[in-house]
XYZ file of C-alpha atoms in Angstrom:
596
model
C -100.144 -60.105 -18.794
C -96.486 -60.002 -17.782
C -95.486 -61.398 -14.403
C -92.499 -60.670 -12.228
C -89.778 -63.192 -13.063
C -89.124 -63.767 -9.356
C -92.733 -64.896 -8.941
C -92.502 -67.281 -11.896
C -89.162 -68.606 -10.642
C -90.702 -69.248 -7.225
C -93.631 -71.106 -8.779
C -91.283 -73.380 -10.732
C -89.145 -73.975 -7.656
C -92.083 -74.949 -5.449
C -94.059 -77.019 -7.956
C -92.462 -80.417 -8.562
C -92.881 -81.025 -12.293
C -92.708 -84.809 -11.850
C -95.511 -84.760 -9.261
C -97.626 -82.385 -11.333
C -97.365 -84.406 -14.560
C -97.548 -87.701 -12.630
C -101.015 -86.677 -11.526
C -102.157 -86.703 -15.159
C -100.404 -89.764 -16.601
C -98.314 -92.754 -15.453
C -94.556 -92.113 -15.601
C -91.708 -94.636 -15.426
C -88.114 -94.024 -14.438
C -85.557 -94.195 -17.284
C -82.090 -93.008 -16.311
C -82.370 -89.435 -15.038
C -85.691 -88.952 -16.831
C -89.295 -90.065 -16.415
C -91.146 -91.309 -19.498
C -94.756 -91.950 -20.403
C -97.341 -91.791 -23.191
C -97.738 -88.246 -24.475
C -101.069 -86.648 -23.468
C -100.970 -84.314 -26.486
C -101.026 -86.861 -29.300
C -101.958 -90.512 -29.772
C -99.035 -92.924 -29.433
C -98.381 -96.522 -28.405
C -94.658 -96.226 -27.577
C -93.725 -93.707 -24.850
C -91.899 -90.686 -26.238
C -92.869 -88.153 -23.550
C -89.886 -87.317 -21.291
C -89.908 -85.384 -18.025
C -86.626 -83.955 -16.705
C -87.243 -83.306 -12.979
C -83.716 -82.075 -12.333
C -84.043 -79.316 -14.926
C -87.752 -78.579 -14.629
C -89.045 -79.211 -18.124
C -90.737 -81.837 -20.306
C -90.379 -82.741 -23.985
C -92.240 -85.116 -26.294
C -89.999 -86.508 -29.012
C -93.069 -87.577 -30.984
C -95.050 -84.354 -31.421
C -92.372 -81.887 -30.348
C -94.330 -80.294 -27.487
C -92.173 -79.094 -24.611
C -92.063 -76.628 -21.758
C -92.275 -76.227 -17.988
C -94.987 -76.667 -15.328
C -96.884 -73.608 -16.572
C -96.867 -74.798 -20.177
C -98.051 -78.271 -19.157
C -101.004 -76.942 -17.192
C -101.906 -74.563 -20.019
C -102.053 -77.392 -22.530
C -103.714 -80.079 -20.414
C -106.391 -77.811 -18.919
C -106.748 -75.468 -21.958
C -105.884 -72.454 -19.797
C -104.416 -69.091 -20.740
C -100.930 -68.338 -19.496
C -102.321 -66.065 -16.787
C -104.876 -68.600 -15.576
C -102.208 -71.320 -15.412
C -99.885 -69.031 -13.432
C -102.648 -68.134 -10.989
C -103.662 -71.782 -10.528
C -100.100 -72.899 -9.801
C -99.433 -69.877 -7.587
C -102.457 -70.775 -5.490
C -101.273 -74.395 -5.297
C -97.802 -73.237 -4.199
C -99.106 -70.596 -1.771
C -97.643 -67.675 -3.697
C -99.342 -64.305 -4.060
C -99.542 -63.025 -7.641
C -99.767 -59.266 -8.248
C -102.878 -58.126 -10.172
C -102.641 -57.161 -13.831
C -101.747 -53.522 -14.425
C -104.487 -51.277 -15.865
C -102.428 -50.539 -18.994
C -101.833 -54.251 -19.699
C -105.466 -55.018 -19.005
C -106.615 -52.382 -21.503
C -104.304 -53.704 -24.238
C -105.414 -57.290 -23.660
C -109.068 -56.225 -23.569
C -108.716 -54.425 -26.921
C -107.090 -57.445 -28.561
C -109.754 -59.794 -27.225
C -112.491 -57.447 -28.475
C -110.811 -57.336 -31.886
C -110.627 -61.130 -32.053
C -114.345 -61.195 -31.254
C -115.144 -58.633 -33.970
C -113.144 -60.642 -36.525
C -114.906 -63.842 -35.459
C -118.336 -62.203 -35.937
C -117.259 -60.840 -39.328
C -115.987 -64.241 -40.499
C -119.236 -65.919 -39.468
C -121.230 -63.187 -41.237
C -119.248 -63.497 -44.485
C -119.615 -67.271 -44.392
C -123.383 -66.955 -43.907
C -123.682 -64.474 -46.785
C -121.943 -66.902 -49.145
C -124.830 -69.319 -48.723
C -127.515 -66.699 -49.509
C -129.048 -65.796 -52.845
C -126.845 -62.685 -52.943
C -123.766 -64.924 -52.690
C -124.595 -66.877 -55.882
C -121.912 -65.127 -57.945
C -119.285 -65.856 -55.278
C -120.304 -69.533 -55.168
C -120.096 -69.666 -58.973
C -116.615 -68.175 -58.778
C -115.575 -70.901 -56.313
C -116.880 -73.567 -58.706
C -115.047 -71.875 -61.585
C -111.826 -72.106 -59.549
C -112.518 -75.804 -58.977
C -113.081 -75.460 -55.214
C -115.168 -78.255 -53.722
C -117.821 -77.513 -51.096
C -115.674 -79.287 -48.490
C -112.752 -76.985 -49.286
C -114.932 -73.876 -49.062
C -116.125 -75.109 -45.670
C -112.649 -76.046 -44.408
C -111.202 -72.614 -45.147
C -114.344 -70.781 -43.948
C -114.636 -68.857 -47.217
C -117.311 -66.184 -47.290
C -118.803 -63.327 -49.274
C -118.905 -59.577 -48.611
C -122.169 -58.173 -49.980
C -122.148 -55.556 -52.699
C -123.481 -53.080 -50.148
C -122.191 -50.257 -47.974
C -123.460 -51.293 -44.582
C -124.013 -55.066 -44.479
C -121.176 -55.783 -42.055
C -121.733 -52.492 -40.219
C -125.281 -53.619 -39.388
C -124.087 -57.092 -38.338
C -121.433 -55.693 -36.015
C -123.900 -53.200 -34.580
C -126.409 -55.984 -33.904
C -123.672 -57.798 -31.950
C -122.804 -54.695 -29.910
C -119.339 -54.378 -31.490
C -117.828 -50.918 -31.152
C -117.486 -49.621 -34.733
C -114.443 -47.542 -33.846
C -112.699 -50.719 -32.744
C -113.951 -52.501 -35.894
C -112.354 -49.714 -37.971
C -109.108 -50.240 -36.063
C -109.372 -53.929 -36.974
C -109.728 -53.034 -40.675
C -113.309 -54.295 -41.010
C -115.044 -50.968 -41.635
C -114.044 -47.408 -42.511
C -115.219 -44.025 -41.273
C -116.720 -41.530 -43.707
C -118.665 -38.268 -43.653
C -121.929 -40.137 -43.093
C -120.612 -42.607 -40.562
C -119.072 -46.044 -40.896
C -119.252 -48.181 -44.040
C -118.049 -51.664 -45.076
C -114.391 -51.925 -46.102
C -114.999 -55.096 -48.174
C -117.741 -55.079 -50.835
C -118.604 -57.682 -53.494
C -115.595 -59.846 -52.715
C -114.879 -63.496 -51.978
C -113.635 -63.375 -48.388
C -110.740 -65.496 -47.111
C -110.088 -65.328 -43.332
C -106.596 -65.821 -41.905
C -106.260 -67.627 -38.589
C -103.443 -67.457 -36.081
C -101.823 -70.746 -35.068
C -103.836 -70.513 -31.833
C -107.151 -70.342 -33.673
C -108.164 -66.653 -33.664
C -109.246 -64.846 -36.841
C -106.608 -62.135 -37.287
C -107.064 -60.834 -40.849
C -109.010 -61.107 -44.106
C -108.248 -61.160 -47.802
C -110.950 -60.122 -50.249
C -110.833 -61.227 -53.902
C -112.804 -58.939 -56.238
C -115.563 -60.708 -58.191
C -116.023 -57.940 -60.713
C -113.651 -55.431 -62.268
C -112.913 -53.656 -58.996
C -109.335 -52.717 -58.193
C -107.299 -53.829 -56.444
C -107.978 -57.450 -57.331
C -106.997 -58.471 -53.790
C -107.793 -56.280 -50.770
C -106.024 -57.348 -47.583
C -106.101 -56.348 -43.931
C -103.416 -53.814 -43.071
C -101.470 -53.856 -39.789
C -103.706 -53.943 -36.701
C -103.119 -54.635 -32.984
C -103.712 -58.363 -33.683
C -102.092 -58.647 -37.111
C -98.755 -57.351 -38.405
C -98.324 -57.660 -42.158
C -95.279 -59.707 -43.053
C -95.186 -61.635 -39.771
C -97.891 -64.238 -40.431
C -98.509 -66.997 -42.981
C -101.869 -67.981 -44.396
C -103.029 -71.544 -43.532
C -100.168 -72.181 -41.092
C -102.825 -73.107 -38.531
C -103.731 -76.060 -40.790
C -100.341 -76.821 -42.350
C -98.454 -77.131 -39.052
C -100.424 -80.258 -38.226
C -99.270 -81.874 -41.459
C -95.540 -81.163 -41.082
C -94.767 -83.277 -38.022
C -93.693 -86.405 -39.914
C -91.542 -84.920 -42.699
C -90.865 -81.413 -41.306
C -91.540 -79.941 -44.767
C -93.494 -76.812 -45.789
C -94.355 -75.406 -49.226
C -94.689 -71.621 -49.626
C -96.770 -70.085 -52.433
C -97.704 -66.503 -53.168
C -101.518 -66.419 -53.180
C -104.415 -67.495 -50.955
C -106.216 -69.386 -53.698
C -103.004 -71.102 -54.847
C -102.581 -72.342 -51.300
C -106.205 -73.498 -51.025
C -106.026 -75.302 -54.390
C -102.926 -77.243 -53.308
C -104.549 -78.214 -50.014
C -107.512 -79.531 -51.957
C -105.111 -81.527 -54.169
C -103.723 -83.255 -51.076
C -100.772 -80.996 -50.193
C -101.777 -80.062 -46.673
C -98.363 -78.618 -45.779
C -98.777 -75.471 -47.926
C -98.848 -71.880 -46.668
C -99.070 -68.503 -48.434
C -97.227 -65.229 -47.871
C -100.397 -63.173 -47.321
C -100.115 -60.721 -50.171
C -96.661 -59.433 -49.282
C -93.119 -60.118 -50.355
C -91.556 -62.960 -48.393
C -90.064 -61.576 -45.166
C -87.411 -62.547 -42.639
C -90.132 -62.814 -39.978
C -92.065 -65.317 -42.106
C -88.881 -67.293 -42.757
C -88.166 -67.442 -39.022
C -91.727 -68.645 -38.406
C -91.287 -71.404 -41.001
C -88.058 -72.482 -39.311
C -90.013 -73.225 -36.114
C -92.028 -75.911 -37.878
C -90.005 -77.217 -40.814
C -86.502 -78.385 -41.674
C -87.229 -78.409 -45.414
C -88.870 -75.479 -47.201
C -90.019 -75.289 -50.827
C -90.556 -71.809 -52.304
C -92.938 -72.104 -55.234
C -92.878 -69.321 -57.839
C -94.816 -68.704 -61.013
C -92.686 -69.607 -64.039
C -92.585 -65.976 -65.148
C -91.017 -64.981 -61.815
C -87.832 -67.060 -62.198
C -85.529 -64.110 -62.730
C -87.610 -61.403 -61.094
C -86.270 -59.226 -58.309
C -89.074 -60.452 -55.992
C -88.163 -64.107 -56.490
C -84.447 -63.428 -56.061
C -85.121 -61.441 -52.877
C -87.356 -64.192 -51.461
C -84.627 -66.785 -52.048
C -82.060 -64.499 -50.418
C -84.270 -64.006 -47.352
C -85.090 -67.702 -47.049
C -81.451 -68.729 -47.406
C -80.290 -66.220 -44.823
C -82.937 -67.087 -42.243
C -83.359 -70.815 -42.838
C -80.564 -72.442 -44.812
C -77.625 -71.292 -42.680
C -79.207 -73.002 -39.647
C -78.770 -76.388 -41.309
C -82.181 -76.577 -42.972
C -82.771 -76.879 -46.697
C -84.476 -74.434 -49.073
C -85.469 -75.539 -52.568
C -87.049 -73.550 -55.374
C -90.002 -74.874 -57.371
C -90.449 -73.213 -60.758
C -93.727 -73.645 -62.616
C -94.018 -73.418 -66.408
C -94.337 -69.846 -67.765
C -97.889 -68.602 -67.510
C -98.841 -71.045 -64.747
C -99.522 -70.514 -61.074
C -99.914 -73.407 -58.573
C -103.694 -73.298 -58.864
C -103.857 -73.512 -62.673
C -101.026 -76.064 -62.815
C -102.472 -78.540 -60.320
C -105.975 -78.231 -61.773
C -104.735 -78.935 -65.303
C -101.918 -81.438 -64.710
C -102.881 -82.992 -61.387
C -101.260 -83.664 -58.027
C -98.643 -86.125 -59.319
C -97.272 -83.563 -61.765
C -96.846 -81.126 -58.888
C -95.077 -83.822 -56.837
C -92.708 -84.265 -59.771
C -91.962 -80.539 -59.666
C -91.160 -80.816 -55.966
C -88.786 -83.705 -56.630
C -86.946 -81.733 -59.326
C -86.823 -78.489 -57.331
C -83.502 -76.630 -57.360
C -81.479 -75.953 -54.209
C -81.657 -72.251 -53.352
C -77.946 -71.785 -54.059
C -78.260 -73.296 -57.540
C -81.256 -71.082 -58.305
C -79.331 -67.964 -57.303
C -76.241 -68.972 -59.246
C -78.327 -69.811 -62.331
C -79.979 -66.389 -62.250
C -76.619 -64.641 -62.034
C -74.977 -66.855 -64.678
C -77.857 -66.172 -67.064
C -77.176 -62.466 -66.608
C -73.505 -63.020 -67.443
C -74.415 -65.038 -70.532
C -76.809 -62.352 -71.700
C -74.162 -59.638 -71.398
C -71.465 -58.573 -73.870
C -68.463 -59.854 -71.911
C -66.112 -62.292 -73.593
C -65.504 -65.627 -71.789
C -62.172 -64.238 -70.570
C -63.926 -61.304 -68.900
C -66.882 -63.380 -67.678
C -64.632 -65.920 -65.905
C -63.446 -63.611 -63.081
C -67.007 -62.378 -62.554
C -68.203 -65.960 -62.320
C -65.396 -66.793 -59.878
C -66.357 -63.803 -57.718
C -69.968 -64.985 -57.824
C -69.046 -68.485 -56.608
C -66.883 -67.119 -53.811
C -69.684 -64.796 -52.685
C -72.491 -67.353 -52.689
C -71.093 -70.837 -52.093
C -69.421 -72.323 -48.993
C -65.656 -72.495 -49.475
C -65.587 -76.312 -49.438
C -68.005 -76.349 -52.404
C -66.184 -73.818 -54.636
C -64.650 -76.412 -56.952
C -67.954 -78.224 -57.476
C -69.681 -74.964 -58.448
C -66.758 -73.928 -60.656
C -67.311 -77.052 -62.743
C -71.052 -76.327 -62.918
C -70.669 -72.638 -63.833
C -67.860 -73.317 -66.334
C -70.193 -75.724 -68.146
C -72.969 -73.119 -68.225
C -70.592 -70.436 -69.557
C -68.775 -72.866 -71.893
C -65.350 -71.944 -70.534
C -62.542 -74.043 -69.079
C -62.883 -74.589 -65.346
C -59.228 -73.555 -64.909
C -60.130 -70.141 -66.304
C -62.266 -69.644 -63.197
C -59.708 -71.105 -60.787
C -56.918 -68.902 -62.152
C -58.912 -65.751 -62.837
C -58.431 -64.193 -59.413
C -54.680 -64.897 -59.404
C -54.198 -63.572 -62.935
C -56.184 -60.441 -62.183
C -54.130 -59.650 -59.058
C -51.328 -57.300 -60.177
C -49.414 -57.861 -56.953
C -48.661 -61.401 -58.111
C -46.565 -59.917 -60.978
C -45.170 -56.801 -59.258
C -41.484 -56.562 -58.264
C -40.980 -57.926 -54.772
C -40.032 -55.102 -52.394
C -38.623 -57.323 -49.658
C -38.227 -60.980 -48.891
C -40.376 -60.659 -45.799
C -43.168 -58.951 -47.717
C -42.992 -61.498 -50.571
C -43.426 -64.361 -48.162
C -46.414 -62.709 -46.548
C -48.335 -62.363 -49.811
C -48.984 -66.100 -50.053
C -50.285 -66.891 -46.600
C -52.932 -69.623 -46.525
C -56.513 -68.460 -46.982
C -58.769 -68.603 -43.965
C -61.364 -71.259 -43.414
C -64.783 -70.244 -42.145
C -65.275 -71.534 -38.586
C -68.103 -73.913 -37.893
C -71.290 -72.595 -36.328
C -71.076 -72.539 -32.529
C -74.393 -70.994 -31.487
C -76.219 -74.179 -30.522
C -73.242 -75.442 -28.489
C -73.067 -72.196 -26.501
C -76.814 -72.221 -25.803
C -76.618 -75.875 -24.749
C -73.913 -75.014 -22.214
C -75.785 -71.970 -20.859
C -78.935 -74.073 -20.539
C -76.998 -76.466 -18.277
C -75.093 -73.742 -16.381
C -76.738 -70.307 -16.874
C -74.270 -68.544 -14.510
C -71.615 -68.822 -17.241
C -73.548 -66.176 -19.219
C -72.214 -63.493 -16.878
C -68.654 -64.734 -17.323
C -68.669 -65.091 -21.107
C -71.393 -62.669 -22.258
C -68.839 -59.916 -22.774
C -66.361 -62.181 -24.543
C -68.790 -63.823 -26.962
C -70.745 -60.932 -28.446
C -74.360 -61.320 -29.538
C -73.411 -59.993 -32.989
C -71.480 -63.247 -33.529
C -74.730 -65.220 -33.726
C -75.850 -65.621 -37.361
C -79.062 -67.418 -36.420
C -81.499 -64.669 -35.454
C -83.506 -66.904 -33.099
C -80.382 -68.203 -31.315
C -79.070 -64.642 -31.101
C -82.277 -63.411 -29.445
C -82.237 -66.249 -26.910
C -78.548 -65.715 -26.104
C -79.024 -61.963 -25.743
C -81.940 -62.468 -23.339
C -79.966 -64.906 -21.167
C -76.959 -62.578 -21.022
C -79.177 -59.572 -20.193
C -80.829 -61.497 -17.346
C -77.402 -61.896 -15.725
C -77.481 -63.112 -12.128
C -81.266 -63.527 -12.258
C -80.888 -66.879 -14.035
C -79.394 -69.604 -11.875
C -81.022 -72.850 -12.987
C -82.254 -74.377 -16.249
C -85.809 -73.630 -15.128
C -84.860 -69.937 -14.804
C -83.827 -69.907 -18.466
C -87.188 -71.400 -19.443
C -88.824 -68.752 -17.295
C -87.378 -65.971 -19.427
C -89.456 -67.257 -22.363
C -92.545 -68.407 -20.465
C -94.944 -66.777 -22.928
C -93.069 -67.785 -26.086
C -93.978 -71.388 -26.918
C -91.732 -71.480 -29.983
C -88.661 -70.601 -27.933
C -89.667 -73.042 -25.190
C -89.811 -75.817 -27.787
C -86.383 -74.769 -29.089
C -84.875 -74.799 -25.594
C -86.398 -78.193 -24.879
C -84.922 -79.473 -28.151
C -81.467 -78.119 -27.273
C -81.774 -79.540 -23.779
C -82.321 -83.121 -24.937
C -79.490 -85.219 -23.602
C -79.898 -88.155 -25.948
C -80.497 -86.627 -29.387
C -79.308 -83.030 -29.326
C -76.381 -82.049 -31.472
C -75.131 -79.932 -28.571
C -72.146 -81.568 -26.871
C -72.664 -82.483 -23.214
C -69.943 -81.936 -20.637
C -69.242 -83.647 -17.342
C -68.860 -80.508 -15.256
C -68.341 -76.778 -15.038
C -64.652 -76.928 -15.920
C -65.339 -78.797 -19.165
C -68.026 -76.280 -20.078
C -65.648 -73.388 -19.431
C -62.967 -75.116 -21.465
C -65.302 -75.383 -24.432
C -66.372 -71.724 -24.125
C -62.696 -70.770 -24.005
C -62.205 -72.663 -27.259
C -65.120 -70.727 -28.761
C -63.540 -67.427 -27.650
C -60.223 -68.481 -29.196
C -61.936 -69.503 -32.423
C -63.728 -66.133 -32.676
C -60.463 -64.310 -31.987
C -58.838 -66.304 -34.782
C -61.740 -65.369 -37.056
C -61.123 -61.684 -36.242
C -57.438 -62.062 -37.041
C -58.209 -63.719 -40.362
C -60.681 -60.975 -41.184
C -58.060 -58.331 -40.374
C -55.545 -60.239 -42.507
C -57.893 -60.028 -45.504
C -58.480 -56.304 -44.881
C -54.751 -55.590 -44.717
C -54.090 -57.754 -47.773
C -56.653 -55.816 -49.826
C -55.340 -52.484 -48.550
C -51.721 -53.339 -49.442
C -52.810 -54.589 -52.889
C -54.678 -51.344 -53.504
C -51.722 -49.160 -52.498
C -49.269 -51.147 -54.612
C -51.512 -51.036 -57.678
C -51.811 -47.248 -57.246
C -48.023 -46.879 -56.956
C -48.264 -45.763 -53.333
C -45.849 -46.599 -50.541
C -46.767 -49.214 -47.925
C -45.821 -47.918 -44.482
C -43.570 -49.898 -42.172
C -46.354 -49.893 -39.586
C -48.790 -51.503 -42.042
C -46.214 -54.053 -43.175
C -45.343 -54.852 -39.572
C -48.949 -55.490 -38.603
C -49.458 -57.638 -41.705
C -46.291 -59.711 -41.145
C -47.179 -60.209 -37.484
C -50.628 -61.488 -38.458
C -49.146 -63.843 -41.060
C -46.713 -65.248 -38.489
C -49.563 -65.700 -36.021
C -51.829 -67.433 -38.530
C -49.039 -69.801 -39.606
C -48.658 -71.179 -36.091
């Protein structure tokens, strides 16, 4: 259910977060904050901070954070709606009833969760029957211990047409809704089971509901794996298998391992790697990468050895790097020996051998460069022709400050002199050897190259969290398209769209009241003592910093235009065309500006 933001804002304004939380645990004053032992995990040293002036709490131990609504949800195990209603009653605020449309959508999702829960329990029960003997034998063949089978709630779909149909009917589940959930299908003679004679692997959401299933064929049936398609409670490509278990294991080291298959993931968990998730039978997506970023700072992508140069592996690395690595996190690539998958490798060579693979994993950038260099080496180009291609590759993939380091690496792989790479772009540029048309133009051709500005997104969000009214003043000057981090961009866009409706820090939290991941991010940014966001003494200092950001982005635009004009002039000269006075004038003006 969605609530009017004015109602939520009023609840947060009337409910004193310090008094509310103080009723559940002892709090002590520390500077502007109150601290105590976190109620959400066991600890001996207080790491739970309450910020009364800004209306939110944050535990630096387990990472939980939020506002008064979030706290009541977690401590009393309430839904968002129930927590809102309880606090509204406490504050004397009237809450509007849920709309019929919203109620119907929520009712359908809840019914679907219930149908999936009944199906999972049924499959699990069938695995223990005489009919499930072949499925149990398959589990033993894959080396799965009884405890592992139990932990992942593995089950068996009977080799029958109506086993699950009968079970759902006995539990009064609407079969039309079950078909919408992907459990059964409709035929000429009625409904029949979608999964038959398969080992069943349920997928849970991070909040504990069964949202999907994967069925592994036990015989020769095709496809080998049959997975739930998109449903109202499950969108393919947005979830990760076993994240409900793995997220508990990532708190200390903030590290996750991503594999391709369900059984690979289960095998690694059994071997002691509890921070492993799987991509749920789909190519790795930007949505999955963003979900990983919420829990981990270090991500290992584990591929079968045969996939090293495949398009799927290259695409997965590209997605992970774009969504994770540019935010300051690290992506490494684990390559197994050819013919191995994680399951077969860890069963044959053991957990320590897999740990060794993790330790020797390649950074994502090195993996990508290696793939491209191998393609160059396999081609027919001479070293002289390969050098400029390699230089272009380095410039496209590596940060500018690392170009020389990668030149040395790539030159060694190609067995060419590193200077061949450094000089290749200059030697290939005909304008460097063309007659100079004018002194002014000649000087402009060697302007200093631009330097990529540092990321500013977190700093801007930190300022808007402290003084949300500045969003109205700077929203039009700092465009949302400037934000490379998709999550930061979404948060910034929402704050700017809210405009005058957000006045306090608590109002900003209110915009994301039903999004726990974003609440945790905001609480992290709002930390005064550990955040990387710079803190300012007052509104003028905040404005001054935002002005510097605007100036930096303007400079970035000018540098970008300089490169465009430079390429355009080069192209016209190489084609023997005239360069107009207008074009030269704009270029010279930009050069003069950038030299200042």
